[in-house]
Tab-separated table of C-alpha atoms in Angstrom:
chain	number	residue	atom	x	y	z
A	17	MET	CA	73.076	78.176	83.266
A	18	SER	CA	71.496	81.582	83.893
A	19	ARG	CA	73.318	84.409	85.614
A	20	LEU	CA	70.993	84.131	88.605
A	21	GLY	CA	71.797	80.430	88.960
A	22	VAL	CA	75.551	81.120	88.859
A	23	GLN	CA	75.175	83.795	91.524
A	24	ALA	CA	73.167	81.421	93.702
A	25	LEU	CA	75.868	78.747	93.423
A	26	LEU	CA	78.537	81.288	94.310
A	27	TRP	CA	76.610	82.382	97.397
A	28	VAL	CA	76.162	78.759	98.470
A	29	TYR	CA	79.876	78.129	98.008
A	30	ALA	CA	80.723	81.298	99.974
A	31	ALA	CA	78.447	80.181	102.821
A	32	LEU	CA	80.047	76.742	102.938
A	33	ALA	CA	83.553	78.189	102.786
A	34	PHE	CA	83.171	81.037	105.272
A	35	GLY	CA	80.507	79.562	107.558
A	36	PRO	CA	82.958	77.556	109.709
A	37	LEU	CA	85.307	80.556	109.911
A	38	VAL	CA	82.480	82.778	111.142
A	39	LEU	CA	81.530	80.194	113.783
A	40	VAL	CA	85.150	80.012	114.964
A	41	LEU	CA	85.378	83.817	115.130
A	42	ILE	CA	82.134	84.082	117.109
A	43	GLY	CA	83.161	81.223	119.401
A	44	SER	CA	86.458	82.915	120.216
A	45	PHE	CA	84.527	85.625	122.110
A	46	ARG	CA	82.292	83.247	124.077
A	47	PRO	CA	83.027	81.573	127.436
A	48	ASN	CA	83.964	77.927	127.128
A	49	ALA	CA	81.051	76.808	129.301
A	50	ASP	CA	78.597	78.472	126.906
A	51	ILE	CA	80.191	76.758	123.897
A	52	LEU	CA	80.015	73.340	125.549
A	53	ARG	CA	76.396	73.911	126.495
A	54	GLU	CA	75.341	75.527	123.195
A	55	PRO	CA	77.917	75.099	120.374
A	56	VAL	CA	76.222	77.616	118.057
A	57	GLY	CA	75.298	80.962	119.524
A	58	LEU	CA	76.192	84.625	119.839
A	59	PRO	CA	78.440	86.060	122.564
A	60	ASP	CA	76.876	88.271	125.240
A	61	SER	CA	79.812	90.683	124.896
A	62	LEU	CA	83.212	90.957	123.199
A	63	ASN	CA	85.423	89.178	125.726
A	64	PHE	CA	89.123	89.081	124.797
A	65	ASP	CA	90.169	86.842	127.697
A	66	ASN	CA	90.331	83.838	125.357
A	67	TYR	CA	92.819	85.655	123.130
A	68	ALA	CA	94.986	86.653	126.088
A	69	ARG	CA	94.991	83.072	127.356
A	70	ALA	CA	95.876	81.672	123.924
A	71	TRP	CA	98.607	84.268	123.338
A	72	GLU	CA	100.326	84.096	126.716
A	73	THR	CA	99.434	80.918	128.585
A	74	ALA	CA	99.425	78.609	125.561
A	75	SER	CA	102.721	80.042	124.192
A	76	LEU	CA	101.098	80.889	120.870
A	77	SER	CA	103.069	84.146	120.874
A	78	THR	CA	106.334	82.217	120.438
A	79	TYR	CA	105.008	80.168	117.529
A	80	PHE	CA	103.465	83.276	115.946
A	81	VAL	CA	106.722	85.254	116.047
A	82	ASN	CA	108.642	82.285	114.607
A	83	SER	CA	106.173	81.895	111.745
A	84	LEU	CA	106.067	85.605	111.011
A	85	THR	CA	109.866	85.929	110.995
A	86	ILE	CA	110.431	82.879	108.791
A	87	THR	CA	107.586	83.682	106.404
A	88	VAL	CA	108.409	87.361	105.897
A	89	ALA	CA	112.124	86.661	105.424
A	90	SER	CA	111.573	83.807	102.972
A	91	VAL	CA	108.961	85.719	100.955
A	92	ALA	CA	111.185	88.812	100.751
A	93	LEU	CA	114.166	86.723	99.612
A	94	CYS	CA	112.104	84.698	97.135
A	95	VAL	CA	110.366	87.680	95.532
A	96	THR	CA	113.579	89.713	95.329
A	97	VAL	CA	115.561	86.959	93.629
A	98	SER	CA	112.636	86.040	91.367
A	99	ALA	CA	112.086	89.646	90.252
A	100	MET	CA	115.745	90.064	89.298
A	101	ALA	CA	115.858	86.691	87.530
A	102	ALA	CA	112.606	87.298	85.643
A	103	TYR	CA	113.789	90.743	84.527
A	104	ALA	CA	117.083	89.383	83.209
A	105	LEU	CA	115.422	86.442	81.457
A	106	SER	CA	112.739	88.640	79.902
A	107	ARG	CA	114.786	91.629	78.803
A	108	TRP	CA	118.414	90.608	78.335
A	109	ARG	CA	119.641	88.673	75.306
A	110	PHE	CA	122.413	86.183	76.043
A	111	ARG	CA	123.452	82.657	75.113
A	112	GLY	CA	121.562	79.977	77.010
A	113	ARG	CA	118.742	82.296	78.074
A	114	ALA	CA	115.992	79.914	76.947
A	115	LEU	CA	117.673	76.963	78.667
A	116	LEU	CA	118.054	78.900	81.899
A	117	ALA	CA	114.411	79.993	81.791
A	118	ALA	CA	113.329	76.392	81.194
A	119	LEU	CA	115.450	75.329	84.158
A	120	PHE	CA	113.625	77.769	86.425
A	121	ILE	CA	110.192	76.745	85.142
A	122	SER	CA	111.009	73.030	85.422
A	123	GLY	CA	110.982	73.467	89.176
A	124	LEU	CA	107.176	73.659	88.944
A	125	MET	CA	107.036	70.036	87.803
A	126	ILE	CA	109.017	68.601	90.731
A	127	PRO	CA	107.261	68.293	94.111
A	128	ALA	CA	109.614	69.911	96.603
A	129	LYS	CA	108.922	67.336	99.322
A	130	LEU	CA	110.403	64.567	97.140
A	131	GLY	CA	113.802	66.082	97.862
A	132	LEU	CA	113.393	65.953	101.630
A	133	LEU	CA	116.092	63.320	102.220
A	134	PRO	CA	118.916	65.092	100.344
A	135	VAL	CA	117.780	68.423	101.832
A	136	PHE	CA	117.912	66.923	105.319
A	137	TYR	CA	121.442	65.569	104.858
A	138	MET	CA	122.581	68.829	103.249
A	139	PHE	CA	121.169	70.892	106.099
A	140	GLN	CA	122.712	68.506	108.606
A	141	SER	CA	126.161	68.969	107.072
A	142	TRP	CA	125.688	72.767	107.038
A	143	GLY	CA	124.435	72.913	110.627
A	144	LEU	CA	121.006	74.177	109.579
A	145	ILE	CA	118.905	71.548	111.381
A	146	ASP	CA	116.863	73.264	114.111
A	147	ASN	CA	117.821	76.605	112.559
A	148	ARG	CA	115.359	79.214	111.319
A	149	ILE	CA	117.768	80.302	108.575
A	150	GLY	CA	117.516	76.830	107.042
A	151	LEU	CA	113.731	77.126	106.764
A	152	VAL	CA	114.019	80.607	105.253
A	153	LEU	CA	116.409	79.370	102.552
A	154	LEU	CA	114.311	76.268	101.856
A	155	TYR	CA	111.025	78.142	101.500
A	156	ALA	CA	112.601	80.867	99.362
A	157	ALA	CA	114.192	78.342	96.997
A	158	SER	CA	111.009	76.292	96.665
A	159	GLY	CA	108.956	79.379	95.761
A	160	ILE	CA	111.293	80.791	93.116
A	161	PRO	CA	110.064	78.699	90.119
A	162	PHE	CA	106.443	79.832	90.441
A	163	SER	CA	107.410	83.422	91.197
A	164	VAL	CA	109.694	83.604	88.165
A	165	PHE	CA	106.919	82.125	86.009
A	166	VAL	CA	104.384	84.737	87.160
A	167	ILE	CA	106.731	87.720	86.903
A	168	MET	CA	108.043	86.676	83.476
A	169	GLY	CA	104.459	86.442	82.229
A	170	PHE	CA	103.841	89.966	83.444
A	171	MET	CA	107.085	91.255	81.947
A	172	ARG	CA	106.030	90.044	78.490
A	173	GLY	CA	103.143	92.493	78.603
A	174	MET	CA	105.277	95.473	79.601
A	175	PRO	CA	106.161	97.888	76.778
A	176	ASP	CA	109.857	98.207	75.978
A	177	GLU	CA	109.420	101.955	75.519
A	178	LEU	CA	109.548	102.543	79.295
A	179	GLU	CA	113.042	101.109	79.564
A	180	GLU	CA	114.202	102.754	76.354
A	181	ALA	CA	113.090	106.133	77.675
A	182	ALA	CA	114.900	105.478	80.960
A	183	ARG	CA	118.105	104.584	79.120
A	184	LEU	CA	117.863	107.800	77.089
A	185	ASP	CA	117.624	109.695	80.382
A	186	GLY	CA	120.887	108.108	81.488
A	187	CYS	CA	119.626	105.348	83.809
A	188	ASP	CA	121.885	102.363	84.299
A	189	GLU	CA	120.398	98.866	84.617
A	190	GLY	CA	120.289	98.884	88.401
A	191	ARG	CA	118.602	102.239	88.758
A	192	MET	CA	116.176	101.482	85.942
A	193	PHE	CA	115.204	98.178	87.564
A	194	VAL	CA	114.533	99.829	90.936
A	195	SER	CA	112.954	103.082	89.759
A	196	VAL	CA	111.120	102.063	86.571
A	197	VAL	CA	110.564	98.321	86.397
A	198	LEU	CA	109.711	97.448	90.009
A	199	PRO	CA	106.887	100.035	90.393
A	200	VAL	CA	105.242	98.775	87.186
A	201	MET	CA	105.767	95.181	88.300
A	202	ARG	CA	103.736	95.567	91.514
A	203	PRO	CA	100.749	93.403	90.432
A	204	ALA	CA	103.036	90.478	89.615
A	205	LEU	CA	104.998	90.998	92.830
A	206	ALA	CA	101.721	90.981	94.790
A	207	VAL	CA	100.705	87.661	93.217
A	208	ALA	CA	104.111	86.136	93.924
A	209	THR	CA	103.978	87.412	97.510
A	210	VAL	CA	100.511	86.012	98.242
A	211	PHE	CA	101.171	82.633	96.621
A	212	GLN	CA	104.433	82.343	98.551
A	213	PHE	CA	103.158	83.709	101.865
A	214	ALA	CA	100.131	81.435	102.240
A	215	PRO	CA	101.813	78.006	101.792
A	216	THR	CA	104.837	79.085	103.829
A	217	TRP	CA	102.696	80.284	106.733
A	218	ASN	CA	100.545	77.139	106.620
A	219	ASP	CA	103.352	74.621	106.109
A	220	PHE	CA	103.448	71.878	108.720
A	221	PHE	CA	105.823	69.371	107.143
A	222	TYR	CA	109.218	71.073	107.025
A	223	PRO	CA	109.150	72.631	110.525
A	224	LEU	CA	108.116	69.287	111.978
A	225	VAL	CA	111.004	67.471	110.281
A	226	LEU	CA	113.756	70.085	110.450
A	227	MET	CA	113.078	71.693	113.831
A	228	ARG	CA	113.864	70.132	117.190
A	229	SER	CA	113.284	72.854	119.808
A	230	ASP	CA	109.817	73.740	121.006
A	231	ASP	CA	110.670	77.449	121.051
A	232	LYS	CA	111.512	77.333	117.318
A	233	TYR	CA	108.324	75.672	116.092
A	234	THR	CA	105.981	77.586	113.789
A	235	VAL	CA	102.242	78.110	114.183
A	236	PRO	CA	101.049	74.946	112.335
A	237	VAL	CA	103.277	72.677	114.443
A	238	GLY	CA	102.506	74.618	117.596
A	239	LEU	CA	98.782	74.297	116.985
A	240	THR	CA	99.011	70.507	117.086
A	241	ARG	CA	100.274	70.750	120.662
A	242	PHE	CA	97.743	73.469	121.273
A	243	PHE	CA	94.949	71.105	120.213
A	244	GLY	CA	96.194	68.435	122.594
A	245	GLU	CA	96.451	70.687	125.635
A	246	TYR	CA	93.282	72.708	125.048
A	247	ALA	CA	91.003	70.138	123.444
A	248	ALA	CA	88.403	70.696	126.159
A	249	ASP	CA	88.855	74.484	126.194
A	250	ARG	CA	87.244	75.254	122.866
A	251	ALA	CA	87.048	79.000	123.461
A	252	THR	CA	90.847	79.260	123.791
A	253	LEU	CA	91.247	76.913	120.849
A	254	PHE	CA	89.031	79.100	118.661
A	255	ALA	CA	90.962	82.203	119.715
A	256	GLY	CA	94.233	80.518	118.744
A	257	LEU	CA	92.860	79.611	115.326
A	258	VAL	CA	91.725	83.193	114.718
A	259	ILE	CA	95.158	84.526	115.675
A	260	ALA	CA	96.756	82.087	113.243
A	261	LEU	CA	94.498	83.312	110.425
A	262	VAL	CA	95.075	87.044	110.931
A	263	PRO	CA	98.306	87.389	108.875
A	264	LEU	CA	96.791	85.552	105.912
A	265	ALA	CA	93.697	87.761	105.980
A	266	VAL	CA	95.826	90.912	106.133
A	267	VAL	CA	98.054	89.868	103.218
A	268	PHE	CA	95.101	88.882	101.028
A	269	ALA	CA	93.271	92.112	101.857
A	270	LEU	CA	96.272	94.265	100.954
A	271	ALA	CA	97.093	92.403	97.738
A	272	THR	CA	93.594	91.710	96.391
A	273	LYS	CA	93.469	94.642	93.973
A	274	HIS	CA	96.732	93.514	92.331
A	275	ILE	CA	96.099	89.769	92.136
A	276	ILE	CA	93.743	89.636	89.127
A	277	SER	CA	95.817	92.009	86.997
A	278	GLY	CA	98.956	90.114	87.896
A	279	LEU	CA	97.537	86.694	87.101
A	280	THR	CA	96.091	87.757	83.759
A	281	ALA	CA	99.117	89.765	82.637
A	282	GLY	CA	100.891	88.453	79.565
A	283	MET	CA	97.958	86.430	78.277
A	284	SER	CA	97.559	88.680	75.264
A	285	LYS	CA	100.916	87.590	73.905
């Protein structure tokens, strides 16, 4: 296929992928009566009343704060543990290193939701049902295998000379990890962050099963109630969907320049 044909297909795909999002964004600024009368159209002005109604009246603020707290905490814990584990498995030589690395990577082959029943009983015995800390621990643990895999792949492409020079300057392992390794590891950390942030923010299953209180639900679960209450108020519904998409757009925008280099790191070896 010619280069022009490939570009045309990519533009068609982009239109199909982003077209509905653009319509939702435009609709979030239009009065509901205009949307019901004419579903596709441009707003007369930028009216933020729909956003205020979705944020305050529809309690989306509570769900948003819950999702943001749980997602940020779980991603931070997951990436921190994964970075330390990947560094040790890539650089240190000790008995059982290969077996331990295989144990981490084997987590990629097991769907996390298959372990829901034992996780539920374990959380019940620990008092973590209807507890945000339980979700943070669950999401962090489920994201570690992939994060370790990505960061280890990046570490294989890092020259050993950086660490050798740091040791000659008197750095211990902790200081070298923080001051030398982590700054170089930023592309891999960005990939791990994005690929952990997106599924955690969008997850509907675990909060529905493990949470009981309405004020502890996350955005995906809260939106289901939102859809039921505001099914006829499409303008408010569109505004709620845009609010739910903002964190994902921000994270992807900030991490885009690191994602490609992080994903392709280590392929030369």
